[in-house]
Coordinates of C-alpha atoms in Angstrom, one line a residue:
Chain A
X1 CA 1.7 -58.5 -45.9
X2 CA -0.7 -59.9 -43.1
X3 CA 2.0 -62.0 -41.5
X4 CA 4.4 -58.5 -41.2
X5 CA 1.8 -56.4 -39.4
X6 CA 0.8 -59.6 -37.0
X7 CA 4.9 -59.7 -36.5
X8 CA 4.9 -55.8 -36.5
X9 CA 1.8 -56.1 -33.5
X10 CA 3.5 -58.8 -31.7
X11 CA 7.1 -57.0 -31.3
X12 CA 4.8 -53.5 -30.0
X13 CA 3.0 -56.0 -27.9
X14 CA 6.5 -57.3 -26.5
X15 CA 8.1 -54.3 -25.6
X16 CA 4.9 -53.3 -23.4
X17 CA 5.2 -56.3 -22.0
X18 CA 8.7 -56.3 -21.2
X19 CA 8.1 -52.9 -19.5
X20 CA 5.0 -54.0 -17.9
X21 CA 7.0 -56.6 -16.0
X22 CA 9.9 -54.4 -15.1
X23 CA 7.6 -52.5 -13.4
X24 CA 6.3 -55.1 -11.7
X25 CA 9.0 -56.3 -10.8
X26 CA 9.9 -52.4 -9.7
X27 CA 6.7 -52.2 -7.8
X28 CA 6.6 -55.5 -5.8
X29 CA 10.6 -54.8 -4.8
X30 CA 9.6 -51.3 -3.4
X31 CA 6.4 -52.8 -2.0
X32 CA 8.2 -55.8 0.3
X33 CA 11.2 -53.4 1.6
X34 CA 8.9 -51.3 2.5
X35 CA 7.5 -53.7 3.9
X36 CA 9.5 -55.5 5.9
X37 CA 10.8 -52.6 7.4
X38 CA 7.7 -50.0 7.7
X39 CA 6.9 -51.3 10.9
X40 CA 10.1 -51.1 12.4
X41 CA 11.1 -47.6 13.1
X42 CA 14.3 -48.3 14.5
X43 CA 15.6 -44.8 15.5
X44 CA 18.3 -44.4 17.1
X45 CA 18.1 -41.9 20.3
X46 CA 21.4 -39.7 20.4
X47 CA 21.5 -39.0 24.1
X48 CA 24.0 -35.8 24.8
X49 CA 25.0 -34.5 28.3
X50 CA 25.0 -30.2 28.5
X51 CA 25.9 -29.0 31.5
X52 CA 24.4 -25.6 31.6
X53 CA 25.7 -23.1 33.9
X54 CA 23.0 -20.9 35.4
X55 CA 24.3 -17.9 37.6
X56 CA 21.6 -17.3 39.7
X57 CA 21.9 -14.7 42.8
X58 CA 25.3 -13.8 41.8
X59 CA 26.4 -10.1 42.1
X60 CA 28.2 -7.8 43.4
X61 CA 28.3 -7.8 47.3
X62 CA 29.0 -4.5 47.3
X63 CA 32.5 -5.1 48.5
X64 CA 35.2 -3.2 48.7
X65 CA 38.9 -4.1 49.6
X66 CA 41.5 -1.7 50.5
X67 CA 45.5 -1.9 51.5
X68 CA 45.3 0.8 54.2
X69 CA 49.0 0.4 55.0
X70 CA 50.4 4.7 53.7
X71 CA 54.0 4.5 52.7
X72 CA 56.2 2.1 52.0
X73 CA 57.0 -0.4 54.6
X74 CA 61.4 -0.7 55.0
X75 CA 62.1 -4.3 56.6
X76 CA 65.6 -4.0 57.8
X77 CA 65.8 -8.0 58.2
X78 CA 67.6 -10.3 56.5
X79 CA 65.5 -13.5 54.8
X80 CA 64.0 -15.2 55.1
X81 CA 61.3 -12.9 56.9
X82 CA 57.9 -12.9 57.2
X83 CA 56.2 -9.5 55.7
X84 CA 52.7 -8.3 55.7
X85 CA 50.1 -5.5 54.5
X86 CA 46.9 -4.7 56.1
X87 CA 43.6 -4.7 53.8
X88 CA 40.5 -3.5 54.7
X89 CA 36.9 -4.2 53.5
X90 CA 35.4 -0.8 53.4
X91 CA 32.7 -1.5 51.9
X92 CA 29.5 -4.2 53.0
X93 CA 30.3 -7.8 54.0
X94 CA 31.5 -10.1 51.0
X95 CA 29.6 -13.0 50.3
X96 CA 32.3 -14.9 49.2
X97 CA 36.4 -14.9 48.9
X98 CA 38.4 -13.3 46.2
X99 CA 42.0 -13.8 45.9
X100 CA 45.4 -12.2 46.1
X101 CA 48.6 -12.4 44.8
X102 CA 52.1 -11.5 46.1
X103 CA 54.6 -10.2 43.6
X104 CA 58.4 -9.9 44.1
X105 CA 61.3 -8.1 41.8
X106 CA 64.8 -7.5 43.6
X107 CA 65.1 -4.2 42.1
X108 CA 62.7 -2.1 40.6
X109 CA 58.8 -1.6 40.6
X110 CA 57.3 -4.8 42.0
X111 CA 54.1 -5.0 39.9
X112 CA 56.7 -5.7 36.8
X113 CA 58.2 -8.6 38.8
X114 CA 57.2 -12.3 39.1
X115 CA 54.7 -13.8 41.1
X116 CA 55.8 -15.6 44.3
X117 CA 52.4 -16.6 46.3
X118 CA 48.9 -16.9 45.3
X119 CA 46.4 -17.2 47.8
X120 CA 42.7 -17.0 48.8
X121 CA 41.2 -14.1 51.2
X122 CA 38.3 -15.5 52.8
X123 CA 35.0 -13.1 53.1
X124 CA 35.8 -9.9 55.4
X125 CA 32.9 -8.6 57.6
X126 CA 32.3 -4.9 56.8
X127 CA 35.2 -3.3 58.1
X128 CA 36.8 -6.0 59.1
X129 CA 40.9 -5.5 58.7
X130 CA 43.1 -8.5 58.4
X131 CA 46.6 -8.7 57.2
X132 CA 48.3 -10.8 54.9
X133 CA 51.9 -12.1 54.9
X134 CA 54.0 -13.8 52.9
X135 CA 57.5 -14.9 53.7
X136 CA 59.9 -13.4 52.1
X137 CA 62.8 -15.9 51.4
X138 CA 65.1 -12.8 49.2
X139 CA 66.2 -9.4 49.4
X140 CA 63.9 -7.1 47.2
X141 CA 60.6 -5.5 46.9
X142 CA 57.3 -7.0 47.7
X143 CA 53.9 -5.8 46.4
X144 CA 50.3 -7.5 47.1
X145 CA 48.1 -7.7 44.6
X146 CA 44.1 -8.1 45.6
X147 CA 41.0 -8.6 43.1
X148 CA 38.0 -7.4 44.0
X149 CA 34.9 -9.0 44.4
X150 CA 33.6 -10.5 41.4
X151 CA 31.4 -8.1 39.7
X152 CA 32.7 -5.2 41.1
X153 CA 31.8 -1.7 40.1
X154 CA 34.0 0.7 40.3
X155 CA 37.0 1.7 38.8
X156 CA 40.3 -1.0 40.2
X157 CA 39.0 -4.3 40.1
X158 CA 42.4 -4.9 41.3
X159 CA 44.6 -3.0 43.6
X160 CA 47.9 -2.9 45.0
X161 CA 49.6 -2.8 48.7
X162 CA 52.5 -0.4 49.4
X163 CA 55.5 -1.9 48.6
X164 CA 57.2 -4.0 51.2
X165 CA 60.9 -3.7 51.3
X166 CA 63.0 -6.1 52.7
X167 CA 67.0 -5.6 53.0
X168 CA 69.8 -7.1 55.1
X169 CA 70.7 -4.3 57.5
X170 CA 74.5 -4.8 57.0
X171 CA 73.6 -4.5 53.5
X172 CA 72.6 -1.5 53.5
X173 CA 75.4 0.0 55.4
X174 CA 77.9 -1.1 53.3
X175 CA 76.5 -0.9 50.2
X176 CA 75.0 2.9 50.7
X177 CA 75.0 3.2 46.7
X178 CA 72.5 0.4 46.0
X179 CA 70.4 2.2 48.6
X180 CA 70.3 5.6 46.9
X181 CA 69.3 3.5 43.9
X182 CA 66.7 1.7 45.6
X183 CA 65.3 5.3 47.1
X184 CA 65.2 6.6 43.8
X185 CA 63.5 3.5 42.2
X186 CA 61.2 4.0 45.1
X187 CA 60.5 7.8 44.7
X188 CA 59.8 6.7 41.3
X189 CA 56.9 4.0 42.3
X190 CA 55.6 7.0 44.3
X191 CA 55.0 9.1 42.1
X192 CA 53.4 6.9 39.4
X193 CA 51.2 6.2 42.4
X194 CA 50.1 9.4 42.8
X195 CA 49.6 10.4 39.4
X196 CA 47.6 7.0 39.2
X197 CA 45.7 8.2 42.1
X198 CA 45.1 11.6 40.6
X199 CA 44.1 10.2 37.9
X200 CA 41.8 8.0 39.5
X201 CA 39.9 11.0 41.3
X202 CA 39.3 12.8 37.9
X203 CA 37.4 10.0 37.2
X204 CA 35.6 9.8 40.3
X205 CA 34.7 13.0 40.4
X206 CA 33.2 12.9 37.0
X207 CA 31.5 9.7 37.8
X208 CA 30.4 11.3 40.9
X209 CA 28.5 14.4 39.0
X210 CA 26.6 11.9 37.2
X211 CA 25.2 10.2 40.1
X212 CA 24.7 13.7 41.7
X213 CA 22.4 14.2 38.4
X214 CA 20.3 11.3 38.9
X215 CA 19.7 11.6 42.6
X216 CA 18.2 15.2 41.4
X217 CA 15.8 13.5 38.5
X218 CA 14.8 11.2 40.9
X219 CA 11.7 12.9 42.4
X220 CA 10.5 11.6 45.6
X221 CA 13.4 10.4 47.7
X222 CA 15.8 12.4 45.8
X223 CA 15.7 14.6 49.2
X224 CA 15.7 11.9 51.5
X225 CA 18.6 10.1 49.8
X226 CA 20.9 13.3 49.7
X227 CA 20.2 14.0 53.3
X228 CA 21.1 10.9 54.7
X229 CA 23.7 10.3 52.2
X230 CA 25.4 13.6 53.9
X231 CA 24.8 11.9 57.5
X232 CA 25.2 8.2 57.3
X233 CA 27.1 7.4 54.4
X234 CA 27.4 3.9 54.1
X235 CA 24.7 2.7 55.8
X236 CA 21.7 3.8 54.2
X237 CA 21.5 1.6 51.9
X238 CA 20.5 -1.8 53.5
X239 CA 21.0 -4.2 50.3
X240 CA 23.5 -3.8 47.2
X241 CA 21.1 -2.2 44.7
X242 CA 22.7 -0.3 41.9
X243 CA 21.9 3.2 42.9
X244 CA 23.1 2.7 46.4
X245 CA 26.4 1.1 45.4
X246 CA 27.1 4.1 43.3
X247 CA 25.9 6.4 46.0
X248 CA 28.0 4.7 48.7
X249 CA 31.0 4.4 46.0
X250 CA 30.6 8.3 46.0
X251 CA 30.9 8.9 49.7
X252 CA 33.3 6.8 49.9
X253 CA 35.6 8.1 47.3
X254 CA 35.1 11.5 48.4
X255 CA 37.1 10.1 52.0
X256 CA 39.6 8.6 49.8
X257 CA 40.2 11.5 47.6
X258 CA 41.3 13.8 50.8
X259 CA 42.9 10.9 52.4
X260 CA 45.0 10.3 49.1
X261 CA 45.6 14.1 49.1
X262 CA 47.0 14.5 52.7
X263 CA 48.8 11.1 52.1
X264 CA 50.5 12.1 48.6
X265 CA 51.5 15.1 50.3
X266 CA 53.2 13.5 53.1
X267 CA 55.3 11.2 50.6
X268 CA 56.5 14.3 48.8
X269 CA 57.7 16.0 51.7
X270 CA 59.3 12.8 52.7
X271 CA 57.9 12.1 56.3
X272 CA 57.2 9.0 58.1
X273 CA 53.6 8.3 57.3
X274 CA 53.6 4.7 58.9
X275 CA 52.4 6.4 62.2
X276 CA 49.3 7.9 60.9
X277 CA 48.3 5.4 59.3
X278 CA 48.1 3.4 62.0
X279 CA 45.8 5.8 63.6
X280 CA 43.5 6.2 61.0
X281 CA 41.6 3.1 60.3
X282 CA 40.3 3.5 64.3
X283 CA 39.2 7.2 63.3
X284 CA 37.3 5.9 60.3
X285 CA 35.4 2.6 62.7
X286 CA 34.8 5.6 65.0
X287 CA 33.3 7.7 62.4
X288 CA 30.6 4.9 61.6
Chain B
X1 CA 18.5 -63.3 -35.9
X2 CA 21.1 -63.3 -33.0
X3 CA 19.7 -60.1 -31.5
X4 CA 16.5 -61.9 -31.7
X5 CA 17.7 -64.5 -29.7
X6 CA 18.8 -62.7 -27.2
X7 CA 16.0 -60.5 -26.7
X8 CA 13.4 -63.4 -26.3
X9 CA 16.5 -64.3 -24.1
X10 CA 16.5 -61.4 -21.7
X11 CA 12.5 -61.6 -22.3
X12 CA 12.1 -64.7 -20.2
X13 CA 14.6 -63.7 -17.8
X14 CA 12.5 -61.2 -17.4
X15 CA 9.9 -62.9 -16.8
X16 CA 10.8 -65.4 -14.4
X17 CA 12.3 -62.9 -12.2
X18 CA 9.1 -61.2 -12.2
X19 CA 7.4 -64.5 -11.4
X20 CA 10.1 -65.1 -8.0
X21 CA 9.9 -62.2 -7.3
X22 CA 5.9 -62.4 -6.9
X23 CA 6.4 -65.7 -5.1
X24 CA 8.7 -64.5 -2.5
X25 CA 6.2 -61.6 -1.9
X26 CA 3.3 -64.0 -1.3
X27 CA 5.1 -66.2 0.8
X28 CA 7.0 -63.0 2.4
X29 CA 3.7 -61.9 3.3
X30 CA 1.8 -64.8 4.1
X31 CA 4.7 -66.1 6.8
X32 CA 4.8 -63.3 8.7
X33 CA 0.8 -62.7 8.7
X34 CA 0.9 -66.4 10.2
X35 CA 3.3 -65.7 12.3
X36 CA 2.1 -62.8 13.6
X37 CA 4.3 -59.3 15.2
X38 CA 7.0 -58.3 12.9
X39 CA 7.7 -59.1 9.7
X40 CA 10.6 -61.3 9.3
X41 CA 13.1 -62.8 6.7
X42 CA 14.9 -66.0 7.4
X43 CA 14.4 -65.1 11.5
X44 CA 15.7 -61.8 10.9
X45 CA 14.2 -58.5 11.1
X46 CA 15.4 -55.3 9.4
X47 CA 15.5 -52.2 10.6
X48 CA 16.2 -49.1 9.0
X49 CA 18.4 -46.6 11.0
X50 CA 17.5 -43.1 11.5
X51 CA 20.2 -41.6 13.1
X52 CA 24.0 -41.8 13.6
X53 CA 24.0 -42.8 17.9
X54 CA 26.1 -46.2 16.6
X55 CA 28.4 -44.7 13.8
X56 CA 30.5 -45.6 12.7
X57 CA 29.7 -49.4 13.2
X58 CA 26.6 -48.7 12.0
X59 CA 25.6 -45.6 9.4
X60 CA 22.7 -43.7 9.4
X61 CA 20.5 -44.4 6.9
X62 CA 21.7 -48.2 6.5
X63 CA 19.7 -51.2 7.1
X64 CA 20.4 -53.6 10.1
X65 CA 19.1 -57.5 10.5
X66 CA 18.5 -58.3 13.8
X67 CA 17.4 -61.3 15.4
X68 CA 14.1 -61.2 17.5
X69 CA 13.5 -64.1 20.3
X70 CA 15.6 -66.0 22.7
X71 CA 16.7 -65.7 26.6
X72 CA 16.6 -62.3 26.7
X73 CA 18.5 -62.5 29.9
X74 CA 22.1 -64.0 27.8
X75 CA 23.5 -61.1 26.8
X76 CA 26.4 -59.4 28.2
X77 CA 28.7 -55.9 28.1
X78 CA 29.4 -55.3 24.7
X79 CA 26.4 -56.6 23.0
X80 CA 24.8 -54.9 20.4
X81 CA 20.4 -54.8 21.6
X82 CA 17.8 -53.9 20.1
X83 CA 14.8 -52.1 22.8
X84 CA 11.7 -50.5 22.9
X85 CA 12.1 -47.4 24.7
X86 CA 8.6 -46.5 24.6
X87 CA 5.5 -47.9 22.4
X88 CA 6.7 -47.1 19.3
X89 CA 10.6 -46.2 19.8
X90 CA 12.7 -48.9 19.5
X91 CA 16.8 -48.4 20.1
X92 CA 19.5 -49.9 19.3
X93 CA 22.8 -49.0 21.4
X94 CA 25.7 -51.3 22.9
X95 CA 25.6 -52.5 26.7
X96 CA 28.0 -51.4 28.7
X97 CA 27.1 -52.6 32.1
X98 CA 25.0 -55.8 33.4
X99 CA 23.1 -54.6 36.7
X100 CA 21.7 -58.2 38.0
X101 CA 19.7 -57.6 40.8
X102 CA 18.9 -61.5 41.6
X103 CA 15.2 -61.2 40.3
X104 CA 16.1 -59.1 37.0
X105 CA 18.7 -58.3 35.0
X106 CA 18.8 -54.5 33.1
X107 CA 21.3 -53.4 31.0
X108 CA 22.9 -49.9 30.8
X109 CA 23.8 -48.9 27.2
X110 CA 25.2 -46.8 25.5
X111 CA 25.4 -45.5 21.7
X112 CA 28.8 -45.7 20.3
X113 CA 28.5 -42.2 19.0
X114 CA 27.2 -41.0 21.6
X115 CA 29.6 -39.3 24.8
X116 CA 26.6 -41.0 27.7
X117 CA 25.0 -44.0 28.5
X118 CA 21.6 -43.7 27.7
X119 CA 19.6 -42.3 31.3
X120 CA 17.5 -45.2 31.6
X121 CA 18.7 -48.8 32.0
X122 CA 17.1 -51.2 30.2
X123 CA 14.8 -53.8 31.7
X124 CA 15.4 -57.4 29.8
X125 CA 11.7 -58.1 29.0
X126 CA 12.1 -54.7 27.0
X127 CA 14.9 -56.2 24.6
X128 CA 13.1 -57.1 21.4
X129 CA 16.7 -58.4 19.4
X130 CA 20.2 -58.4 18.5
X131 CA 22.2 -57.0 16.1
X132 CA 24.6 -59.4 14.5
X133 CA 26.3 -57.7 12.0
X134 CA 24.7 -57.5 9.0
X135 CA 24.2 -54.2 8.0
X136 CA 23.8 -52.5 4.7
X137 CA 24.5 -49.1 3.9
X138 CA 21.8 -46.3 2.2
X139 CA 19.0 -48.6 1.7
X140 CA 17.5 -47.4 4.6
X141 CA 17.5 -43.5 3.2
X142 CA 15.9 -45.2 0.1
X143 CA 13.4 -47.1 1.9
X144 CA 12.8 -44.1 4.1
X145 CA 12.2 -42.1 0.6
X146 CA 10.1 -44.7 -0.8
X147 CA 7.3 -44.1 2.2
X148 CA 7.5 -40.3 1.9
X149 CA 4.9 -38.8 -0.2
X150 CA 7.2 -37.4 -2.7
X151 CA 9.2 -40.7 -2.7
X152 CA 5.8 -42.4 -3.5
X153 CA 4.6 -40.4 -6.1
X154 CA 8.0 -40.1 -7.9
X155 CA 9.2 -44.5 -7.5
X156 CA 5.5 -45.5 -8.0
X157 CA 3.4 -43.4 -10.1
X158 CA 5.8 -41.6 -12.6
X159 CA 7.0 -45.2 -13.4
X160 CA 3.8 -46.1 -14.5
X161 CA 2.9 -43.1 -16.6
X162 CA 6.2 -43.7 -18.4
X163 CA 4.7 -47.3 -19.2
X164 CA 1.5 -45.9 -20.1
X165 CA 2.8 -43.4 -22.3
X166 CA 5.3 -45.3 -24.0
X167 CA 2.6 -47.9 -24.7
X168 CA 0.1 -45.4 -25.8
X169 CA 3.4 -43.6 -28.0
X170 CA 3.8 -47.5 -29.2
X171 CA 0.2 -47.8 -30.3
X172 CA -0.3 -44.5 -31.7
X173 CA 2.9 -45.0 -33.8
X174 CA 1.4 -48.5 -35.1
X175 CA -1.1 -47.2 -36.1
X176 CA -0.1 -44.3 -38.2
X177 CA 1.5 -46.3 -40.0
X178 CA -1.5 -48.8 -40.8
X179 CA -3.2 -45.6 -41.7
X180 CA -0.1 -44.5 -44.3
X181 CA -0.3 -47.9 -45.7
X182 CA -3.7 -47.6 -45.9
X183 CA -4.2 -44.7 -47.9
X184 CA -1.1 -45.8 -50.6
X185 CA -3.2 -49.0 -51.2
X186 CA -6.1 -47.0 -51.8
X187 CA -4.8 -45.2 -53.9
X188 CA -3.0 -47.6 -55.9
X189 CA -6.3 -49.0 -56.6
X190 CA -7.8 -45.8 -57.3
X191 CA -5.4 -45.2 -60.0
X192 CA -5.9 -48.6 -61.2
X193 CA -9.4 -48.0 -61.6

């Protein structure tokens, strides 16, 4: 009886004693890793390059190109020939270059056709005209295409030239039926243009309400805005603010408006328009 | 009889691992107190690694031996080193340019992970080691646990209540029975009487 409980104590006794040194042996294996290693934070840096873009002082210049070339230019050369379209920065000096494009189709609407030349227009003083060329190495239609000034306001932030047309003069004579073709595909690009166009001064006119609205809310120089607005145009505003662009945008698309008007009239009644608008970008620098 | 053998078996197993173990602690930590600086086993030191800059050659939360000393002026491109950055940051990356200037010798480097070389080159007095190789994967998350407080609290101290308890459980259960026995005997002599 006495000899079974000593036996009974001794086994309880073991098992706490087995337990007590696994968790010795537990304790002292957590102890010495961490140990050996709590000293040592070996971290590892993770280094990355970012290159962050920051656009700083970038906006609109208040730019604004224009093709000034009315009609339809008719090159009765044969290719290769070099052909070129007058632009025009009517609005302030750019602060940087845009590009253009130069599209070509040999029969039909230009703007669907491929593109032949890419290039880069350097900054235009205010009303500086240049013109750009392209040789033309086939037979067809030409059209250039210019961007505007990155964050342009307003409603083309790209516009097209007249079209440039460029056909062998014996050609034409002997094939007369192509011609009428080409006349009537041309007729056709006009008067998408104009509707365009007339589409374009609904808009304007609309945008120019608004603007009309706030220049009246506008208490204290509301006055001295209009006025000058009616007898400078362009040049009251000295730096590209918001208001002024609009303002300016306003004046200058109430020009355009009658320009477009006389000029969409001329095209329908079919006369040579290539004279007048020669003579009108000298009126307009004589106006300012 | 044979289950006894084997658990007095497994019993001093037991209990001689328990008694290396303790050794190799002592010495463990007597050595490197003599030595002084950074703990070290065999020459080596480990280092636990925090973050993934050398994957996949090495993996975060793995263990690294490196070996501390030497001409800290030998290595060459494609080396793995171990540096202090600053006090207390110590880096491990791969070299991947030797810039020796006559008088000193500094090391760009680079972690394999990593799309740059590190900004700052490395002066070779700042070296502390190199890694040879020997790496071991996870301990490091475990040792990183281990020092947390929750780690702590849950490897340490719930360990020991489980002892405790199922020594008290042990005990308790002894002696209820001692009592049962008890109070048969008593009252077999009662009813003798």
């Amino acid at each position: 009886m006495r000899q079974k409980r000593v036996r009974k104590y001794k086994r309880v006794s073991q098992r706490i004693i087995l337990g007590a040194q696994l968790l010795t042996i537990w304790y002292v294996l957590i102890f010495s890793m961490g140990y050996l290693t709590s000293e040592t934070m070996a971290s590892f840096s993770s280094s990355s390059e970012i290159t962050v873009k920051v656009k700083a002082g970038e906006w609109w210049d208040g730019s604004k190109l224009a093709f000034i070339g009315k009609g339809n230019q008719n090159e009765k050369v044969c290719p290769s020939t070099e052909i070129s379209v007058k632009i025009q920065n009517t609005g302030f000096t750019m602060i940087g270059s845009t590009t253009y494009e130069v599209y070509y189709i040999e029969n039909g609407n230009p703007k669907n056709g491929k593109l032949v030349k890419e290039g880069v227009l350097e900054p235009l003083e205010k009303d500086e005209i240049i013109s750009l060329s392209h040789i033309a190495e086939q037979e067809g239609f030409y059209m250039f295409k210019a961007y505007q000034r990155e964050g342009y306001i307003g409603k083309k932030e790209v516009i097209w030239s007249e079209k440039v047309k460029v056909k062998c003069k014996e050609n034409t004579e002997e094939n007369g039926e192509s011609e009428q073709n080409d006349k009537q595909i041309e007729l056709k690009i006009n008067e998408e243009m104009i509707s365009e166009k007339q589409e374009d001064n609904l808009l304007e006119e609309s945008e120019k309400e608004k603007v009309k609205k706030e220049v009246q809310q506008d208490n204290s120089n509301s006055d001295e805005i209009e006025n000058e607005q009616s007898t400078k145009g362009n040049e009251i505003i000295p730096e590209p603010s918001n208001e002024g662009s609009k303002l300016t945008v306003v004046e200058e698309q109430n020009k355009e408006t009658k320009k477009e008007d006389t000029a969409s009239k001329q095209l329908t009644e079919g006369t040579s328009p290539v004279s007048e608008a020669n003579q009108e970008p000298s009126q307009e620098g004589e106006e300012q | 009889m044979k289950l006894k053998t084997v658990g007095k078996l497994i019993s001093n197993v037991i209990t001689v691992i328990m008694f290396v173990v303790l050794l190799l602690m002592l010495f463990l930590v007597i050595s490197s107190k003599a030595a002084g600086g950074e703990p070290q086993v065999l020459g080596y030191q480990l280092k636990s690694v925090l973050s993934g800059s050398m994957e996949p050659g090495i993996q975060t939360g793995s263990i690294i031996a490196v070996k501390p000393g030497g001409d800290m002026t030998r290595f060459k491109e494609g080396d793995v080193i171990t540096f202090q950055e600053d006090e207390n940051k110590l880096i491990t990356h791969r070299i991947t340019e030797v810039i020796d200037s006559g008088e000193e010798v500094m090391y760009r480097t680079k972690g394999d992970n990593n799309n740059a070389v590190d900004i700052n080159p490395v002066l070779s007095e700042n070296i502390v080691a190199e890694y040879t190789g020997f790496t071991i994967p996870y301990v490091g998350y475990f040792i990183d646990f281990a020092q947390s407080k929750n780690g702590s609290a849950l490897l340490l101290i719930l360990p020991g209540l489980i002892l405790l308890g199922y020594s008290g459980f042990n005990i308790w259960q002894t002696l209820s029975q001692l009592e049962k026995k008890h109070i048969a005997s008593d009252d077999k002599i009662e009813k003798s009487v």
